[in-house]
XYZ file of C-alpha atoms in Angstrom:
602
model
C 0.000 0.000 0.000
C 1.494 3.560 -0.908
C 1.728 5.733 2.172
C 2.015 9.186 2.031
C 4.539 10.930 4.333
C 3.022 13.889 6.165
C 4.222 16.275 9.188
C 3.005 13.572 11.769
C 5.331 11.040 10.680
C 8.397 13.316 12.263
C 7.523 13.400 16.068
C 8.633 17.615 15.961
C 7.118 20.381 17.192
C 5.824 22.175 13.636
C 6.481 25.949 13.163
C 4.461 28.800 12.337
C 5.860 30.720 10.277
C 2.430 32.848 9.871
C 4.111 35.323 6.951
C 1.583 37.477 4.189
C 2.818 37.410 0.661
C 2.691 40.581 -1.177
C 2.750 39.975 -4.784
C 4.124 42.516 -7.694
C 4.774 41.317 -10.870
C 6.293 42.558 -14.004
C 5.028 43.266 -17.733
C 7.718 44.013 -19.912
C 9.946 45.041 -17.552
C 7.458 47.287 -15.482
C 6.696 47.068 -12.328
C 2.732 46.145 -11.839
C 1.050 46.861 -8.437
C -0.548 43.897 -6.776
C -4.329 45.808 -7.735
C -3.344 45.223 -11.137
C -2.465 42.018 -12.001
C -4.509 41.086 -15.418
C -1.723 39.677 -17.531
C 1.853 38.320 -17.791
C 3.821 38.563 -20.684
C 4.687 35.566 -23.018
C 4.044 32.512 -20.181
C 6.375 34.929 -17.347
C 5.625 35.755 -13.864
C 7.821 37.272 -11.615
C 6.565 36.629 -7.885
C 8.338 38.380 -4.665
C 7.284 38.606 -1.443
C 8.647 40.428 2.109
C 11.134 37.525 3.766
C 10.454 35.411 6.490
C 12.026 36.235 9.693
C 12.632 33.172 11.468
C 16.128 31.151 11.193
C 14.853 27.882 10.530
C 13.317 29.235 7.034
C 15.889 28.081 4.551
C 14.127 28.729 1.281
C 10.866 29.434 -0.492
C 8.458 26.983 -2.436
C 6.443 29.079 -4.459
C 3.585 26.416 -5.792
C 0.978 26.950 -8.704
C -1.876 25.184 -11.229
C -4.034 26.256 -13.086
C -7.319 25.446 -10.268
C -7.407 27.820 -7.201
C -5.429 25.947 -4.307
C -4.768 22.766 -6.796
C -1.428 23.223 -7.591
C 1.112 20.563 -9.506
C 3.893 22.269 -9.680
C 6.588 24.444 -7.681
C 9.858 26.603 -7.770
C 12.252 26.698 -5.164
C 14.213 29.906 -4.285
C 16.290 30.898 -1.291
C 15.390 34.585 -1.500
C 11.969 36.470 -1.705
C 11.237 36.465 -5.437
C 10.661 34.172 -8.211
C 10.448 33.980 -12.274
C 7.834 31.028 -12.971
C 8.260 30.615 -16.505
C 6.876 28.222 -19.099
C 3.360 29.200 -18.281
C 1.002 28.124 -20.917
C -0.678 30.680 -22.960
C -4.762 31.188 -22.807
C -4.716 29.882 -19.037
C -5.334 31.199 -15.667
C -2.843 30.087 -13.135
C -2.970 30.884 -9.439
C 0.048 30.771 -6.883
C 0.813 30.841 -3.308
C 4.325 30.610 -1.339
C 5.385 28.853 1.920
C 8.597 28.969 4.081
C 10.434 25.526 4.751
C 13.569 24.590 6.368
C 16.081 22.953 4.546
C 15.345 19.592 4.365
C 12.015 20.774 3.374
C 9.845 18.409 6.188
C 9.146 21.495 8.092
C 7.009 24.245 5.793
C 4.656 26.986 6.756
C 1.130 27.620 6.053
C 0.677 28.770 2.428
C 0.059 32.629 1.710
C -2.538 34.229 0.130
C -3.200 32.879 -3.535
C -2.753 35.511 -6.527
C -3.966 34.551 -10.145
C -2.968 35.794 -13.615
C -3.957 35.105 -17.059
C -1.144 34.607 -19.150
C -2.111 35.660 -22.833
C -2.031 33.358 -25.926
C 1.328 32.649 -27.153
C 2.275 32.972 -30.644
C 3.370 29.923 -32.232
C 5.451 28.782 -35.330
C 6.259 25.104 -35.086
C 7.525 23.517 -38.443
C 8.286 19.780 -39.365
C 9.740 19.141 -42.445
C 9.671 15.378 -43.718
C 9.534 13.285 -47.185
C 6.603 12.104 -48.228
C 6.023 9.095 -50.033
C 2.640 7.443 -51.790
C -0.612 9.465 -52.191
C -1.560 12.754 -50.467
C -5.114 12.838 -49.923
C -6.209 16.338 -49.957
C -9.606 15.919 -48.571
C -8.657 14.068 -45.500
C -6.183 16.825 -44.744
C -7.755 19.881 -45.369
C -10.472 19.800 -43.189
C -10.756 24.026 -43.981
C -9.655 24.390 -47.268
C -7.010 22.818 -49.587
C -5.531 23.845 -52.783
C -3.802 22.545 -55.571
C -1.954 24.079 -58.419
C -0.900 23.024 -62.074
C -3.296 19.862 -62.758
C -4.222 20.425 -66.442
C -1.600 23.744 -67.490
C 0.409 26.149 -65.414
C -2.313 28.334 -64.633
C -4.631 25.244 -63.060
C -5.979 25.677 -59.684
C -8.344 23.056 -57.966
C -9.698 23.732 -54.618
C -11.670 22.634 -51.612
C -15.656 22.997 -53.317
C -17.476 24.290 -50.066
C -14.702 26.118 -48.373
C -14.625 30.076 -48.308
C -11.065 30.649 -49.767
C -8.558 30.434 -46.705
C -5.609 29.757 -48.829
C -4.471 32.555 -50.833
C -3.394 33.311 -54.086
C 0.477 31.704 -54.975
C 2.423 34.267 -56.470
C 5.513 34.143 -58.343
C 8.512 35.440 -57.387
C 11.235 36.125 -60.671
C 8.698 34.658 -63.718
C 6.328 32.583 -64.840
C 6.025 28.856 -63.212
C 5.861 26.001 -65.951
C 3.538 22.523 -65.336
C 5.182 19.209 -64.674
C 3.827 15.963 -64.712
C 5.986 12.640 -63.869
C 5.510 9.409 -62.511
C 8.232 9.958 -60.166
C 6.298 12.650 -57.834
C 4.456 12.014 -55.131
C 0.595 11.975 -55.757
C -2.250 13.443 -54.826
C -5.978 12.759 -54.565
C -9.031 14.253 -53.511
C -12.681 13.801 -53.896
C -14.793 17.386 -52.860
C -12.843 19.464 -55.243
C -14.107 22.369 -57.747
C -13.641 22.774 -61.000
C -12.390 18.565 -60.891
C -14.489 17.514 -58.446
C -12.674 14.421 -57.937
C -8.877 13.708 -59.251
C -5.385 11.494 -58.531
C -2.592 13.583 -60.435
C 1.350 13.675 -59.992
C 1.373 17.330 -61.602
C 2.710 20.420 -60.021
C 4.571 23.819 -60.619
C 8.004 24.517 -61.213
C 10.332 27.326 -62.031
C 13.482 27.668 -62.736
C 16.364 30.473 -61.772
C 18.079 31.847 -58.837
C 16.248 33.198 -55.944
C 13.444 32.509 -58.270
C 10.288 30.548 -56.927
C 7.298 31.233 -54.739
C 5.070 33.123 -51.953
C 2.038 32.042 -50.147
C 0.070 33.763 -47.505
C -2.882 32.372 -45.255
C -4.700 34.248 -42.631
C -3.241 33.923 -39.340
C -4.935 35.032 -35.841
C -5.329 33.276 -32.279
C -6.723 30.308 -32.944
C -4.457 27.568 -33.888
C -4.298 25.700 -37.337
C -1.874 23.563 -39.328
C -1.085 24.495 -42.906
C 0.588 21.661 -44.818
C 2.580 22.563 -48.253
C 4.083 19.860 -50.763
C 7.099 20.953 -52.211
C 10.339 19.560 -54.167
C 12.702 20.966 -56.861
C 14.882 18.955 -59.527
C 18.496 18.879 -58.790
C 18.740 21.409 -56.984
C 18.996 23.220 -53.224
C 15.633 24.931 -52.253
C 15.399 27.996 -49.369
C 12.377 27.962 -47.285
C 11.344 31.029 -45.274
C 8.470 31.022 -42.638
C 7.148 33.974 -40.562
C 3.982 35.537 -39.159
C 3.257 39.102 -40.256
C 3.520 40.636 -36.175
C 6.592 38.698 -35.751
C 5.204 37.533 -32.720
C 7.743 34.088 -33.261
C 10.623 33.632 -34.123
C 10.931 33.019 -37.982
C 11.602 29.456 -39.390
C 14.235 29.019 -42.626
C 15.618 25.683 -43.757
C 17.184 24.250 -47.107
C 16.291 21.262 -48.408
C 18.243 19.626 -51.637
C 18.758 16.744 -53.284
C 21.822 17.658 -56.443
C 21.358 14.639 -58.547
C 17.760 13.661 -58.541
C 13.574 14.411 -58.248
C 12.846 15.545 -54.846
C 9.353 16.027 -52.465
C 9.174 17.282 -49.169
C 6.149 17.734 -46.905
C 6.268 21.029 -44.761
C 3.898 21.481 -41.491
C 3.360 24.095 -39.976
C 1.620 24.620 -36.556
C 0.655 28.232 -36.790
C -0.763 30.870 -34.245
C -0.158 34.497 -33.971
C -0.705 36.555 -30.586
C -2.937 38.682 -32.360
C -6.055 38.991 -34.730
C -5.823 39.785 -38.511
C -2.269 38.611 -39.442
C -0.947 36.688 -41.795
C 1.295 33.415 -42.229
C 3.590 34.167 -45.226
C 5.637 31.336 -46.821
C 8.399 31.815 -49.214
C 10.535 29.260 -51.158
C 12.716 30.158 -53.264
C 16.097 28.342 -55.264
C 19.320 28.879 -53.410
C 21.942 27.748 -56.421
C 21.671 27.640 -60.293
C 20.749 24.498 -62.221
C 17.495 22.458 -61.727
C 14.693 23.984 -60.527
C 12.067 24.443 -57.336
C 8.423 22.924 -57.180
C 5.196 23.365 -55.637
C 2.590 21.264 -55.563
C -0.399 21.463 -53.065
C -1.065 22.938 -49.463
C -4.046 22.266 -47.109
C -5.528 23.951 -43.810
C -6.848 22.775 -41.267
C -7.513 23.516 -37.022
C -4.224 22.096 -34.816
C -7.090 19.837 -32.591
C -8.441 18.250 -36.267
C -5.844 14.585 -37.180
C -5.798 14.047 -40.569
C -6.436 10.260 -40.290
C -5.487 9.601 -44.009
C -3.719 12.386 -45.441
C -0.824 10.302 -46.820
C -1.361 6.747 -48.059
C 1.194 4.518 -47.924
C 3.398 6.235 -46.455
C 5.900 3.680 -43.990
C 4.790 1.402 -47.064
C 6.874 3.901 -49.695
C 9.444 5.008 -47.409
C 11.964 2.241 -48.054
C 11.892 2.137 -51.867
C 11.763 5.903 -52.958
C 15.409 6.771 -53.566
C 14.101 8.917 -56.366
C 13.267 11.708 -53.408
C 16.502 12.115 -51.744
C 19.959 11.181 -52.911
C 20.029 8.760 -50.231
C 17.876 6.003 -49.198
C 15.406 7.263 -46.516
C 15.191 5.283 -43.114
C 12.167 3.298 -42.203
C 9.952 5.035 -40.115
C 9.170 2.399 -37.614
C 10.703 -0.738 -36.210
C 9.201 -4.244 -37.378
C 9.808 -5.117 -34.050
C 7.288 -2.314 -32.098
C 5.382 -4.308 -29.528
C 2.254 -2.880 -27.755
C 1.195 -3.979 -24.147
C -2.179 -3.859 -22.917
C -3.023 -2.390 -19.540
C -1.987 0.773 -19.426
C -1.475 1.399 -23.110
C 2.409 1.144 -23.741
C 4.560 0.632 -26.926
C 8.004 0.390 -27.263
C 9.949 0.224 -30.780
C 13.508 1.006 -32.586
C 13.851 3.460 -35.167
C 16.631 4.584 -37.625
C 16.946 8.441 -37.939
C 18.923 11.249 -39.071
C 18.905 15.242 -39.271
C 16.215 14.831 -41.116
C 12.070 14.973 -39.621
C 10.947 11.575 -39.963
C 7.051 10.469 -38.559
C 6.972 7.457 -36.281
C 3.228 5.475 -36.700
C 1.901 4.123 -33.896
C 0.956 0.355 -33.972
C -1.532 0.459 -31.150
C -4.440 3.204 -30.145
C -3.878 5.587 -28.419
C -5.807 9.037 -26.505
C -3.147 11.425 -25.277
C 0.063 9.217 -25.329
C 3.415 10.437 -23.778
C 6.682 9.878 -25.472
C 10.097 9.477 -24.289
C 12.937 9.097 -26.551
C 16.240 9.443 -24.817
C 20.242 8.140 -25.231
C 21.357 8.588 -28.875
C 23.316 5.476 -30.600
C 27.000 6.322 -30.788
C 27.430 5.890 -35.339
C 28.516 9.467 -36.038
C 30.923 10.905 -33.347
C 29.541 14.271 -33.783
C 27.579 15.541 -30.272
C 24.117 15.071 -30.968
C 20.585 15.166 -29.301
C 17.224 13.952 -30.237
C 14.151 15.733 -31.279
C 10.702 15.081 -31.306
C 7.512 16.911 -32.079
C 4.165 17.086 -33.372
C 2.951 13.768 -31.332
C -0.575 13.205 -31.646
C -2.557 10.059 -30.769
C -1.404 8.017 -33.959
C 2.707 9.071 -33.802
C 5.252 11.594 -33.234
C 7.823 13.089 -35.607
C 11.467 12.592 -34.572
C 15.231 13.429 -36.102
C 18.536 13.759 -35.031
C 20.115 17.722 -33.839
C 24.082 18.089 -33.851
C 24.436 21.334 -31.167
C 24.481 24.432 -33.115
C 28.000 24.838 -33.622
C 28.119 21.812 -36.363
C 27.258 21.614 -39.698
C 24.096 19.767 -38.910
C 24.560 17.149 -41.326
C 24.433 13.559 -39.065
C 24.614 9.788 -39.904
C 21.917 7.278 -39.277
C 21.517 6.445 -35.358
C 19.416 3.941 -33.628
C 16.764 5.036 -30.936
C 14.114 3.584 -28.699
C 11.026 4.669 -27.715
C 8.710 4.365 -25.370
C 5.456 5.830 -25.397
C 2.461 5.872 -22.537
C -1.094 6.845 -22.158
C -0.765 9.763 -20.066
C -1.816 9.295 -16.456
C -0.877 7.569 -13.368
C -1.019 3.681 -13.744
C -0.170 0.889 -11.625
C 1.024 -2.003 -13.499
C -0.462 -5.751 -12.407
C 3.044 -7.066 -10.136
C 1.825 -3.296 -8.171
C 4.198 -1.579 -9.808
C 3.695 2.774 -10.095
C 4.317 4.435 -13.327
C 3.921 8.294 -14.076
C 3.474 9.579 -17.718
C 2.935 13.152 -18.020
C 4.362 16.267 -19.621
C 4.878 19.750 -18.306
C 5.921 22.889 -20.174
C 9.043 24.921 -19.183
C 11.256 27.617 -20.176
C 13.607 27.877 -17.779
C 17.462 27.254 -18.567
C 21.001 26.743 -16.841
C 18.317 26.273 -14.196
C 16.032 24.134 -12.813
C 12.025 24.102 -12.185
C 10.038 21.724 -9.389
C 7.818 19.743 -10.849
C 5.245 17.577 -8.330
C 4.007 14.210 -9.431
C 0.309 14.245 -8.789
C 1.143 11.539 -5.889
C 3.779 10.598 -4.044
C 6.185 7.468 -4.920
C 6.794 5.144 -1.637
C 10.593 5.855 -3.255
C 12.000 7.716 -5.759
C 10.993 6.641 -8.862
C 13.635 6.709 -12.095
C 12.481 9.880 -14.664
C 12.954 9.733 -18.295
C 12.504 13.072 -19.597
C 12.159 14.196 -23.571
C 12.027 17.463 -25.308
C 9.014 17.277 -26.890
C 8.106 20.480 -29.100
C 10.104 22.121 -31.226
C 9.228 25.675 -30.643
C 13.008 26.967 -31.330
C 15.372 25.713 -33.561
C 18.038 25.647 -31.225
C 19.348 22.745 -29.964
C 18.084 21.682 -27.038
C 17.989 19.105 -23.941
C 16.439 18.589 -20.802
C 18.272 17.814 -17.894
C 17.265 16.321 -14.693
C 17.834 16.526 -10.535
C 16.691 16.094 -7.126
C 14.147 13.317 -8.181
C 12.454 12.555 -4.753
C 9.390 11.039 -3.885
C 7.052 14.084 -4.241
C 8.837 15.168 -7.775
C 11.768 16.567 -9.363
C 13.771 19.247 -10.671
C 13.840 19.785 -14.465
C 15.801 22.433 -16.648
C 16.881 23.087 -20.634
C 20.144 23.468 -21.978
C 21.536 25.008 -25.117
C 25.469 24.553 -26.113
C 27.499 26.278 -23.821
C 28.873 29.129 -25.830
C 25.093 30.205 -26.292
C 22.824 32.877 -23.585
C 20.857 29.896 -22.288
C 17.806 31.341 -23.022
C 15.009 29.208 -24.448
C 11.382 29.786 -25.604
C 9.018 27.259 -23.269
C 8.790 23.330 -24.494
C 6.742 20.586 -23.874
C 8.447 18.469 -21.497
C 7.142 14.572 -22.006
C 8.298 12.608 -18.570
C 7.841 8.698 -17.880
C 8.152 8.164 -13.863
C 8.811 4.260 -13.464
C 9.578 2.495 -10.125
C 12.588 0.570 -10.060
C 11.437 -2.692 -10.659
C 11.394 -5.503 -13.492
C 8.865 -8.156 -14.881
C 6.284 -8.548 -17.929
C 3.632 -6.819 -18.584
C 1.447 -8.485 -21.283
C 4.471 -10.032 -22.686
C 7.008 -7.368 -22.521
C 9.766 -8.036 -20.049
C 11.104 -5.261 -18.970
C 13.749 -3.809 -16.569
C 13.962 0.010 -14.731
C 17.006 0.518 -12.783
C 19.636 3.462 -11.930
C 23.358 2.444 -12.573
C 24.357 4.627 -9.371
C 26.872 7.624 -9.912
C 28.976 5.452 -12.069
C 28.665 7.014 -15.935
C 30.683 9.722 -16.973
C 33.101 10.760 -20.282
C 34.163 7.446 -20.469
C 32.747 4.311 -21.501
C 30.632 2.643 -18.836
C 28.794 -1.167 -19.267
C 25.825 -1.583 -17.566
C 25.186 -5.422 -17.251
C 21.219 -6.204 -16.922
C 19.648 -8.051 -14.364
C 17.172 -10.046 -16.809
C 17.822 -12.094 -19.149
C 17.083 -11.193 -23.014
C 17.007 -13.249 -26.199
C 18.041 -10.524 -28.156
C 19.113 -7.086 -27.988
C 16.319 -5.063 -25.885
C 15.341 -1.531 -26.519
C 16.980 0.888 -24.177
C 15.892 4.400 -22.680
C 18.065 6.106 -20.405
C 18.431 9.119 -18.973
C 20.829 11.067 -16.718
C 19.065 11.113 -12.997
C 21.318 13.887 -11.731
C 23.225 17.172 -13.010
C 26.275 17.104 -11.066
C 28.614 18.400 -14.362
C 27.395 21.390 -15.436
C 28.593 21.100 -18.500
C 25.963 20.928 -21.856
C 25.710 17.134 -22.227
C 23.851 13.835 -23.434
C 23.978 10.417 -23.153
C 25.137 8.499 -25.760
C 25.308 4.143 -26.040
C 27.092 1.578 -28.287
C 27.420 -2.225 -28.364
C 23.909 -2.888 -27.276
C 24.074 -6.631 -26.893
C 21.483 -9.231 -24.786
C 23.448 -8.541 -21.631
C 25.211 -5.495 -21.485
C 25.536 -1.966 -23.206
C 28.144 0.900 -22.846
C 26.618 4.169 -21.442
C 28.896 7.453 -21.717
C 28.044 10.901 -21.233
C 29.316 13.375 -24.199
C 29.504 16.861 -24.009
C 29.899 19.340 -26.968
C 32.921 21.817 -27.495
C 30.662 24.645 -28.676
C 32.791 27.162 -25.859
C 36.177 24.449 -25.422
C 37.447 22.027 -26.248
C 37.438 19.702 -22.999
C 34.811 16.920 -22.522
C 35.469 14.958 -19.168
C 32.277 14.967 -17.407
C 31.837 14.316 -13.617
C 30.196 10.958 -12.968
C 26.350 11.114 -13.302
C 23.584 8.656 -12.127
C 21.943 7.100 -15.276
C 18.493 5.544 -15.112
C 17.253 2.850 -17.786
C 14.644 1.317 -19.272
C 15.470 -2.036 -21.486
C 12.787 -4.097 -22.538
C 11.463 -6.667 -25.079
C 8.706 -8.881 -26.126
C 9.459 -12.335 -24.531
């Protein structure tokens, strides 16, 4: 039976530290009396509040949700203010602050509660991938969709009911010309006007430097996702992305491929901070020779899943060369196993620096993903990224710190993925899968589970949004019972400061068994891992080479780092921590506790 600690398990005389908290905050750097609290800027609030005077405070928890006196998570200070940052945008949260000692069993009463509404963030999120098989325009573009060059260059077929959301595609240098080739991806649709229904490979292309293509699409609070097919013919392509308030930050990539036919599929999850603005796309050629296409685009509200937008997708992946100059990766694993129970999937997957989409083989609501501990194939220091998860999959690649070229081999990953919630699995084993937003770096934020562990539980903790480009990872400490401490961290040599991600967390006692035929095994390696290669030898035995998760428990080098793995066999695998050289050139890391998760279908 769990049992919760409380105040009346430590035979102490409690204090009473009876203290009122006086609350300013600030708005673009000024100063807001307590009468006036309406709004915070961009998911910020900074809290103070006169000290305690008693010697047996030690530091401040300042606690907050987004219910009046329900609060899940906390920051910990040792002097009378606080930045809580991270805060979601179109919520109310509400805070209060008590005094503890240091060892934190001793706390006050909490102070009066203070709310704010934190205003809608703007958002820009991009992920760029190859498609493969048949686009189906009418399953995506639940809004509007559009498609351009089906009979001549001057073509347009469109969603038939839709008021026009999409706007007109204009030209940038000349004239585009109409292509049609059985080596394009496809696309299909059935509501359309004048064609009401069609399957076509055609598209737009134009040839020059810096010549190509703008598009613009209304843009205002509410959230949407506009998808655009483009490609080129040997040839490097420039892709621009901003909102018209620059209310995010603005979104440019290349994509290429110099000796051969080309398609990539761009998404973008889109919402300004204000009303009446537009998205504006432009993609243009980079370098002489070949040329830059266009093909299609839908629209449609970020809560709407396209269940069917691309056909055959994993199907396609591993036989169209004629898209990239190399062979893409698979996007799944033939070996991803779900368990029933709570719902749980684990699975291997190839990537690279480029946005791949990772299917789901098992239903899902609101799952959780972790993906953490990079294969060790290409020396370069690396992270992983993942976005854009939604109840059928997630989109994932690999990020070299900002300092490299960006360019990476293929690495092996695992994942694991969890219905969100708090489960207990049937040998009574707890398990945690939840996700939390923060933008705090080079520091650390409490977050409470939403009960207590009887111990600490091992935390796997993911990145998962990509709301700026930077390279980014999370980093972990002080995982107790009640929670733990969790912070971002760019390459050294950059400011350390980060807009708020998603934060997907797996809390797993250390334990090991099967669940619904999936032996598994969670365990810490103790403060044994550092620069240097370090095998961990499992406790169960495998048949063959398990997945593996891991994650650094503790942040005792302060150093920019991930954990990287190599010679994954049935009992062992080498765990070493690698920083990046982004400010030096040194890379020893003090020795960090590692936690794992290894598992595989028996």
């Amino acid at each position: 039976m769990l049992r919760t600690r409380t105040l009346q398990d430590h035979p102490r005389t409690d204090i009473h530290l009876g203290f009122i908290l006086f609350v300013q905050m600030f708005l673009l750097l000024m100063l807001l009396s307590a009468s006036g609290l309406s709004q915070a800027a961009a998911g910020e609030v900074r809290l103070a509040w006169n000290a305690v005077n008693d010697t047996r405070a030690a530091r401040y928890e300042v606690h907050y949700g987004t219910a009046s006196k329900t609060y899940q998570s906390k920051v910990q200070v040792t002097t009378a203010s606080a930045t809580v940052s991270g805060l979601a945008g179109g919520s109310k949260y509400f805070f209060a602050t008590r005094a503890c000692t240091s060892d934190g069993k001793l706390c006050s009463a909490f102070s009066n509660e203070v709310n704010v509404s934190i205003p809608t963030a703007a958002q820009l999120t991009p992920t760029l991938t190859t498609p493969s098989g048949t686009a189906n325009l009418t399953a995506e573009g639940a809004i509007d969709w559009i498609h351009w060059g089906i009979d001549r260059p001057t073509s347009v077929s469109r969603k038939a009911s839709a008021a026009t959301r999409i706007g007109t595609l204009t030209a940038i240098g000349g004239s585009p010309l109409r292509f049609t080739t059985t080596s394009r991806l496809a696309y299909s649709w059935t509501n359309g006007t004048p064609k009401t229904s069609a399957t076509t490979r055609a598209g737009l292309y134009i040839s020059g430097l810096n010549k190509g293509y703008e598009l613009r699409v209304p843009a205002d609070t509410n959230a949407r996702t506009l998808t655009l097919y483009l490609g080129g013919f040997k040839t490097r392509g420039r892709i621009e992305v901003r909102l018209s308030d620059n209310s995010a930050p603005v979104y440019a990539a290349t994509v290429e491929n110099l000796k051969a036919t080309f398609d990539r599929r761009l998404v973008l999850n889109y919402r300004a901070a204000s009303a009446a603005q537009t998205l504006i796309v432009r993609y243009t050629q980079a370098i002489s020779g070949g040329n830059v296409s266009i093909q299609a685009a839908t629209l449609r509200n970020s809560a709407t899943t396209a269940t069917s937008s691309i056909k055959a997708m994993a199907e396609a992946q591993t036989t169209s060369t004629a898209n990239t100059g190399t062979q893409s990766p698979p996007t799944t694993s033939a070996d991803a196993v779900a368990a029933t129970g709570p719902a749980i999937e684990i699975g291997e997957v190839e990537i690279n620096q480029e946005w791949q989409r990772v299917e789901l083989q098992r239903a899902f609501k609101d799952p959780v993903v972790v993906v953490k501990a990079l294969s060790s194939y290409d020396p370069e220091p690396a992270i992983i990224r993942v976005d854009a998860i939604d109840p059928a999959g997630f989109s994932i690649r690999v990020q070299e710190w900002d300092y490299l070229d960006g360019a990476h081999d293929l690495e092996t990953v695992s994942y694991l993925v969890m219905e969100r919630g708090r489960h207990q699995l049937p040998d009574g084993v707890w398990v945690e899968a939840d996700s939390l937003v923060t933008g705090t770096t080079q520091a650390f934020q409490r977050h409470l589970f939403s009960a207590p562990f009887e111990d600490a539980p091992v935390v796997f903790a993911t990145v998962a949004s990509f709301n700026e480009s930077d390279a980014v990872t999370a980093r972990l400490h002080a995982i107790e019972t009640d929670g733990f401490d969790v912070g971002l961290r760019e390459q050294e040599a950059n400011a350390q400061q980060h807009l708020p991600e998603r934060i997907d967390f797996i809390a797993w006692e250390a334990s090991s068994g099967v669940v619904d035929g999936m032996r598994y095994e969670v365990g810490r390696t103790g403060r044994m891992v550092n620069h240097e290669a370090h095998n961990l030898v499992y406790q169960t035995a495998f048949v063959r080479p398990p997945v593996l998760v891991a994650d650094m428990q503790t942040t005792h080098g302060d150093d920019t780092a991930a954990l990287r793995w190599q010679n994954l066999n049935v009992e062992s695998v080498d765990l070493r921590v690698q920083e990046e050289q982004s400010r030096d050139r040194e890379m020893t890391h003090l020795l960090e506790d590692v936690g794992y998760f290894i598992a595989d279908v028996e």
